[in-house]
C-alpha positions as CSV (number, residue, x, y, z in Angstrom):
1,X,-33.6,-164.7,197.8
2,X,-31.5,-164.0,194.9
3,X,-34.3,-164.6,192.7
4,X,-36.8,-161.7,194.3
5,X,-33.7,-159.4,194.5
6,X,-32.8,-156.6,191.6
7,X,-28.9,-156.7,190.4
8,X,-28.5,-153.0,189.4
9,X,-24.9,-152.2,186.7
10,X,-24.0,-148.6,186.4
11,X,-21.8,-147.4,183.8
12,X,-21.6,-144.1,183.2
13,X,-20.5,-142.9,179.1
14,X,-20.1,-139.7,177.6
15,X,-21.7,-139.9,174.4
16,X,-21.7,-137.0,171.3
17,X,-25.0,-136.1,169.9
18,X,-26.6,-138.6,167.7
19,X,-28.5,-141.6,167.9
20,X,-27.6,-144.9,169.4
21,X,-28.9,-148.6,170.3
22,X,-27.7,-150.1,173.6
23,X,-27.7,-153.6,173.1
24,X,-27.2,-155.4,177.0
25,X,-27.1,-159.5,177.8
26,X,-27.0,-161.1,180.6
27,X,-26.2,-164.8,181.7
28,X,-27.6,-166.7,184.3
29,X,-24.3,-168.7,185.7
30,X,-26.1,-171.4,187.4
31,X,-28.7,-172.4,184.4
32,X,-26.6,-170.6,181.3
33,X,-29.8,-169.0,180.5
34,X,-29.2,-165.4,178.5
35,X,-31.2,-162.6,177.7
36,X,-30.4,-159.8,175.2
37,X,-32.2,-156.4,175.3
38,X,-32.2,-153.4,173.2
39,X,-33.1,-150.1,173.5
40,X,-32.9,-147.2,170.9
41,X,-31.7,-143.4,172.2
42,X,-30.9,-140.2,171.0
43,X,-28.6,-137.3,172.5
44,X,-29.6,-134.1,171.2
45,X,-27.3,-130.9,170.3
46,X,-26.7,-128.8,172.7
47,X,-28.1,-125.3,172.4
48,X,-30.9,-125.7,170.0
49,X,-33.7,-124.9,172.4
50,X,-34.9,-126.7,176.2
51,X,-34.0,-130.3,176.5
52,X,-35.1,-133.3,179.1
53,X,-33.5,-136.4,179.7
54,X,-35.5,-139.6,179.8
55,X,-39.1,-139.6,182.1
56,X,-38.6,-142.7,184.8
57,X,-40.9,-144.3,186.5
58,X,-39.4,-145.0,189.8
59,X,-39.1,-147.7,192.0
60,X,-38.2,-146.5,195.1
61,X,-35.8,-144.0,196.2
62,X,-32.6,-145.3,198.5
63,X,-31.5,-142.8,201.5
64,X,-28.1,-142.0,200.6
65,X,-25.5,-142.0,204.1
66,X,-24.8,-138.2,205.4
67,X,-20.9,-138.6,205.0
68,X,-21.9,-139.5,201.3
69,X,-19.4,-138.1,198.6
70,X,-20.4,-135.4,195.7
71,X,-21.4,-137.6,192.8
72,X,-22.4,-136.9,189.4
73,X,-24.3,-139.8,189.5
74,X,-27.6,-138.6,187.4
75,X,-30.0,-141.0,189.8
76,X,-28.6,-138.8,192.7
77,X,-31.3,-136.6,194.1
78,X,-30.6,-134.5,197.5
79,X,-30.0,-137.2,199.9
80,X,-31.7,-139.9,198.0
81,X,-30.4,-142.3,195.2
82,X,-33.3,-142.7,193.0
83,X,-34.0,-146.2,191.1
84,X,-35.9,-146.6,188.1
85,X,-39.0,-149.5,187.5
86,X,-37.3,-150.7,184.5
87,X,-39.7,-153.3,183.5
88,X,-43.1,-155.2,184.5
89,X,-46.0,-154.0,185.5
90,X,-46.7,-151.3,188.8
91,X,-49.0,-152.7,191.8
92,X,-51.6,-150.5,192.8
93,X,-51.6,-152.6,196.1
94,X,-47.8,-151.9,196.2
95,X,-47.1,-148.3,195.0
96,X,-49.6,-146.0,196.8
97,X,-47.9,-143.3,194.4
98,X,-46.8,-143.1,191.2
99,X,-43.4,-140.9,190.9
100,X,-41.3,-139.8,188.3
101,X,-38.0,-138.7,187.4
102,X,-36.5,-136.0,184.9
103,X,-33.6,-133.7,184.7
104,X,-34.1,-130.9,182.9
105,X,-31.6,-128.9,180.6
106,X,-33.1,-125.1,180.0
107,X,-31.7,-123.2,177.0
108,X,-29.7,-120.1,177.5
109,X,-32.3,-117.8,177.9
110,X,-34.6,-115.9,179.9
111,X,-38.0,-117.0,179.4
112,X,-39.9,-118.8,181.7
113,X,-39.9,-122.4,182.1
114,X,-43.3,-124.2,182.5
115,X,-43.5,-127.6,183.4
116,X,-46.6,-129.9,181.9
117,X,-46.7,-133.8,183.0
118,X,-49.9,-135.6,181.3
119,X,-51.2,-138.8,182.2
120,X,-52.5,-140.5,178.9
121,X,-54.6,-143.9,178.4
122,X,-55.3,-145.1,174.8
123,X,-54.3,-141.4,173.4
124,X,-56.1,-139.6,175.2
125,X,-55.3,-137.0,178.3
126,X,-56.8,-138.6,180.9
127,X,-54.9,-136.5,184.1
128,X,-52.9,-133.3,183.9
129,X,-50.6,-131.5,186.2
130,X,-48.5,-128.6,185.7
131,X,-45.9,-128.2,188.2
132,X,-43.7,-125.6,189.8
133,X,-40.2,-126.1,187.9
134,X,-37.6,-126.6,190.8
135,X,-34.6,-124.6,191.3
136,X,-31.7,-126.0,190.3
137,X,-29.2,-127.9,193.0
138,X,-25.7,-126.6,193.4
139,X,-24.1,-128.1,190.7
140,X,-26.3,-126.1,188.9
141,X,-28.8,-129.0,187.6
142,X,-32.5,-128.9,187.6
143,X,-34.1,-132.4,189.0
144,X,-37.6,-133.0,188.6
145,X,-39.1,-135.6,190.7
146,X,-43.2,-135.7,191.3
147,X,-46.6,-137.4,190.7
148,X,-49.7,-138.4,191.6
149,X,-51.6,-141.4,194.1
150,X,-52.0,-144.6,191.6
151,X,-55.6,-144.9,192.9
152,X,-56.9,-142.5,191.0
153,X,-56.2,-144.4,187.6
154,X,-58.3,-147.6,186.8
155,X,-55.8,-150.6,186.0
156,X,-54.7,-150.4,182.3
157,X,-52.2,-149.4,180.0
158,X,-50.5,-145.3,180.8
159,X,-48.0,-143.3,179.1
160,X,-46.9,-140.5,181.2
161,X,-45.8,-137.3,178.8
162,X,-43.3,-134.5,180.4
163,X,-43.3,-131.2,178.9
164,X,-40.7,-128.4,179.4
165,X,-41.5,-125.3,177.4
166,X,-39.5,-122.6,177.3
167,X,-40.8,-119.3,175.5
168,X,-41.8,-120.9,172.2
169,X,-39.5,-124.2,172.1
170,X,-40.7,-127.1,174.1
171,X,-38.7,-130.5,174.7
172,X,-41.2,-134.1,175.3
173,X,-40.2,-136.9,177.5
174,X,-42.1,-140.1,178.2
175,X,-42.6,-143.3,179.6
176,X,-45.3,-146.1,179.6
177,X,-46.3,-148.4,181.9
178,X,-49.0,-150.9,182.9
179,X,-50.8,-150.5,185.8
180,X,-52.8,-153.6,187.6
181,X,-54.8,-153.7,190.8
């Protein structure tokens, strides 16, 4: 069991603008085996135009109890706590619909916010939505979570592309993923 399960470590860090590499490792007790991973990362300035956090592909999305506290936990989402597919490929067979995550960060500002997600195989735009932007929750942060049925995409290799433009000044997020029957 323990070896179809997910062990899931969150740490939260507040982090000045610039850019960073998380290195992680992890031991298996029982076998000593370790793994080391490393990701790059960059926090942007604040106030130089619209800005997203990271797309995620999600997993699933855990209902959260109704006596639950406020959190500022950034996976939080209404009632739900979202979790991320951090790594392998998606089922078809098992993920009926591919969903994603973003928050987004609007400059101070006026202008209209438009929402753009593309669906891109090999470079090229193979699907395209363009989304209603939500409103933002009461803590005053703007959660975007949609997508589209997995079916309509032949197995392969995607990168999904989120774009928040605001006015003139647009802000990219992505993510890739494989995609097998």
């Amino acid at each position: 069991a323990a070896k179809q399960s997910n062990a899931v470590l969150r740490r939260a860090a507040p982090l000045a603008s610039g850019k960073y590499t998380l290195e992680t490792a992890s031991q298996v007790k029982g076998t000593g085996k370790t793994s080391i991973e490393r990701a790059s990362f960059e926090v942007p300035q604040e106030g130089g135009g619209p800005q997203l956090s990271s797309l995620c592909l999600l997993r699933r999305a855990d209902p959260l109890p109704a006596d639950a506290p406020p959190s500022d936990d950034p996976f939080r989402y209404e009632a739900t706590r979202l979790v991320p597919h951090l790594a392998g490929p998606v089922s078809q067979a098992a993920t009926p619909n591919l969903s994603f995550f973003a928050r987004l960060y609007p400059a101070p500002g006026a202008e209209t916010l438009k929402l753009t997600l593309d669906y891109l195989r090999d470079g090229k735009i193979v699907g395209r939505a363009q989304p209603p932007v939500p409103a933002p929750d009461a803590s005053g942060r703007i959660a975007y979570v949609g997508g589209v049925p997995s079916g309509g995409f032949p197995p392969g290799a995607y990168e999904a592309r989120l774009t928040l433009a605001q006015g003139v000044q647009k802000a990219i997020a992505s993510t890739r993923f494989d995609l097998v029957p």
